[in-house]
XYZ file of C-alpha atoms in Angstrom:
138
model
C -46.361 -5.787 -30.610
C -44.603 -3.394 -28.305
C -46.375 -0.285 -27.058
C -43.101 1.454 -26.398
C -42.186 4.253 -28.694
C -39.075 3.475 -30.698
C -35.878 4.930 -29.290
C -33.191 6.210 -31.510
C -29.967 4.274 -31.326
C -27.220 6.190 -29.564
C -24.989 8.066 -31.908
C -21.736 6.213 -32.427
C -18.922 7.955 -30.690
C -15.262 7.346 -30.284
C -14.362 4.146 -28.539
C -12.627 4.893 -25.231
C -11.059 2.769 -22.536
C -12.846 2.637 -19.192
C -10.976 3.246 -15.953
C -12.824 1.706 -13.002
C -11.770 3.053 -9.623
C -12.699 0.939 -6.613
C -14.480 3.003 -3.993
C -16.076 0.338 -1.843
C -15.257 -1.421 1.363
C -11.583 -0.423 1.741
C -10.450 1.518 -1.313
C -11.301 5.165 -1.105
C -11.790 5.093 2.661
C -9.722 5.942 5.746
C -8.761 2.237 5.865
C -6.098 3.317 3.350
C -4.504 6.251 5.183
C -2.479 9.093 3.748
C -4.335 9.287 0.431
C -6.673 12.050 -0.695
C -9.180 9.608 -2.160
C -11.592 12.225 -3.503
C -8.660 14.133 -4.972
C -7.326 10.948 -6.551
C -10.600 10.267 -8.352
C -11.040 13.901 -9.404
C -7.429 14.082 -10.617
C -7.846 10.904 -12.636
C -10.997 12.249 -14.271
C -9.329 15.570 -15.023
C -6.145 13.977 -16.394
C -8.025 11.403 -18.521
C -10.184 14.132 -20.058
C -12.160 12.934 -23.049
C -9.668 10.126 -23.686
C -11.252 7.666 -21.253
C -14.363 7.050 -19.231
C -13.523 7.157 -15.521
C -16.049 5.635 -13.157
C -16.158 4.911 -9.455
C -17.385 1.398 -8.702
C -18.345 -0.430 -5.540
C -15.951 -2.894 -3.927
C -13.983 -4.930 -6.468
C -13.217 -7.521 -3.786
C -9.452 -7.166 -4.039
C -9.044 -5.270 -0.766
C -5.531 -6.532 -0.118
C -4.462 -4.461 -3.142
C -6.274 -1.193 -2.233
C -6.557 1.269 -3.891
C -7.508 -0.763 -6.956
C -7.926 0.644 -10.460
C -8.846 -1.433 -13.516
C -8.123 -0.143 -17.007
C -10.470 -1.823 -19.464
C -9.793 -1.649 -23.199
C -11.976 0.189 -25.650
C -13.816 -1.917 -28.232
C -10.986 -1.234 -30.658
C -8.399 -2.133 -28.022
C -10.199 -5.413 -27.255
C -10.252 -6.295 -30.973
C -6.495 -5.650 -30.973
C -6.045 -8.151 -28.126
C -6.229 -5.818 -25.127
C -7.623 -7.166 -21.864
C -8.439 -5.430 -18.575
C -5.380 -4.518 -16.543
C -5.748 -4.632 -12.753
C -3.576 -2.213 -10.806
C -3.274 -2.327 -7.043
C -1.729 -0.232 -4.294
C -2.361 2.844 -6.438
C -1.766 5.339 -3.666
C 0.776 7.598 -5.358
C -0.358 10.651 -7.363
C 2.312 9.938 -9.990
C 0.785 6.503 -10.645
C -2.603 8.137 -11.227
C -0.998 10.507 -13.740
C 0.633 7.567 -15.549
C -2.649 5.625 -15.655
C -4.525 8.616 -17.085
C -1.845 9.231 -19.722
C -1.952 5.586 -20.814
C -5.751 5.635 -21.042
C -5.671 8.862 -23.108
C -3.215 7.183 -25.504
C -5.649 4.295 -26.064
C -5.087 1.936 -23.124
C -4.862 -1.859 -23.328
C -4.395 -3.222 -26.824
C -3.588 0.147 -28.370
C -0.844 1.749 -26.293
C 2.002 0.409 -24.219
C 1.575 1.210 -20.531
C 4.336 3.165 -18.805
C 6.848 0.601 -17.518
C 6.367 1.765 -13.923
C 2.795 0.432 -13.972
C 4.184 -3.128 -14.042
C 4.915 -2.607 -10.338
C 1.194 -2.101 -9.688
C -0.215 -4.870 -11.916
C -1.759 -7.976 -10.370
C -4.024 -10.809 -11.470
C -7.238 -11.168 -9.473
C -9.160 -14.410 -9.193
C -11.473 -15.404 -12.030
C -14.494 -14.788 -9.780
C -13.418 -11.192 -9.191
C -12.677 -10.573 -12.890
C -16.074 -11.943 -13.916
C -17.768 -9.677 -11.359
C -16.259 -6.599 -12.975
C -17.319 -7.783 -16.431
C -20.891 -8.243 -15.160
C -20.932 -4.716 -13.709
C -19.762 -3.334 -17.037
C -22.766 -4.798 -18.841
C -25.316 -3.216 -16.522
């Protein structure tokens, strides 16, 4: 028998995509010059609004693609077949605007990404992908 007092289950809310912004070893640091890294993260949060959860994460181990942003589908998007989309070399403010707009529209599985984001997409190794999935469960 547990001595913990029962906790109420969290109220169900709208399912939203998660935008993970690498801010570890290289991304978000002077190692990537000419980018206002703090401004990039703040702008992404502002532009995504309530349409997506934006979080800064430690190194995603894809430094050769810095700045890295991963757009993960909402639960609904995953049921519709959406999978995380890895975007690299996101150093242009217009790309951040496009990413936020896509996330607000539903993200992977629910909305088509702006075509320009194809230029940023890459496939990381399985080890790196699994690491992000583990972080998301914590």
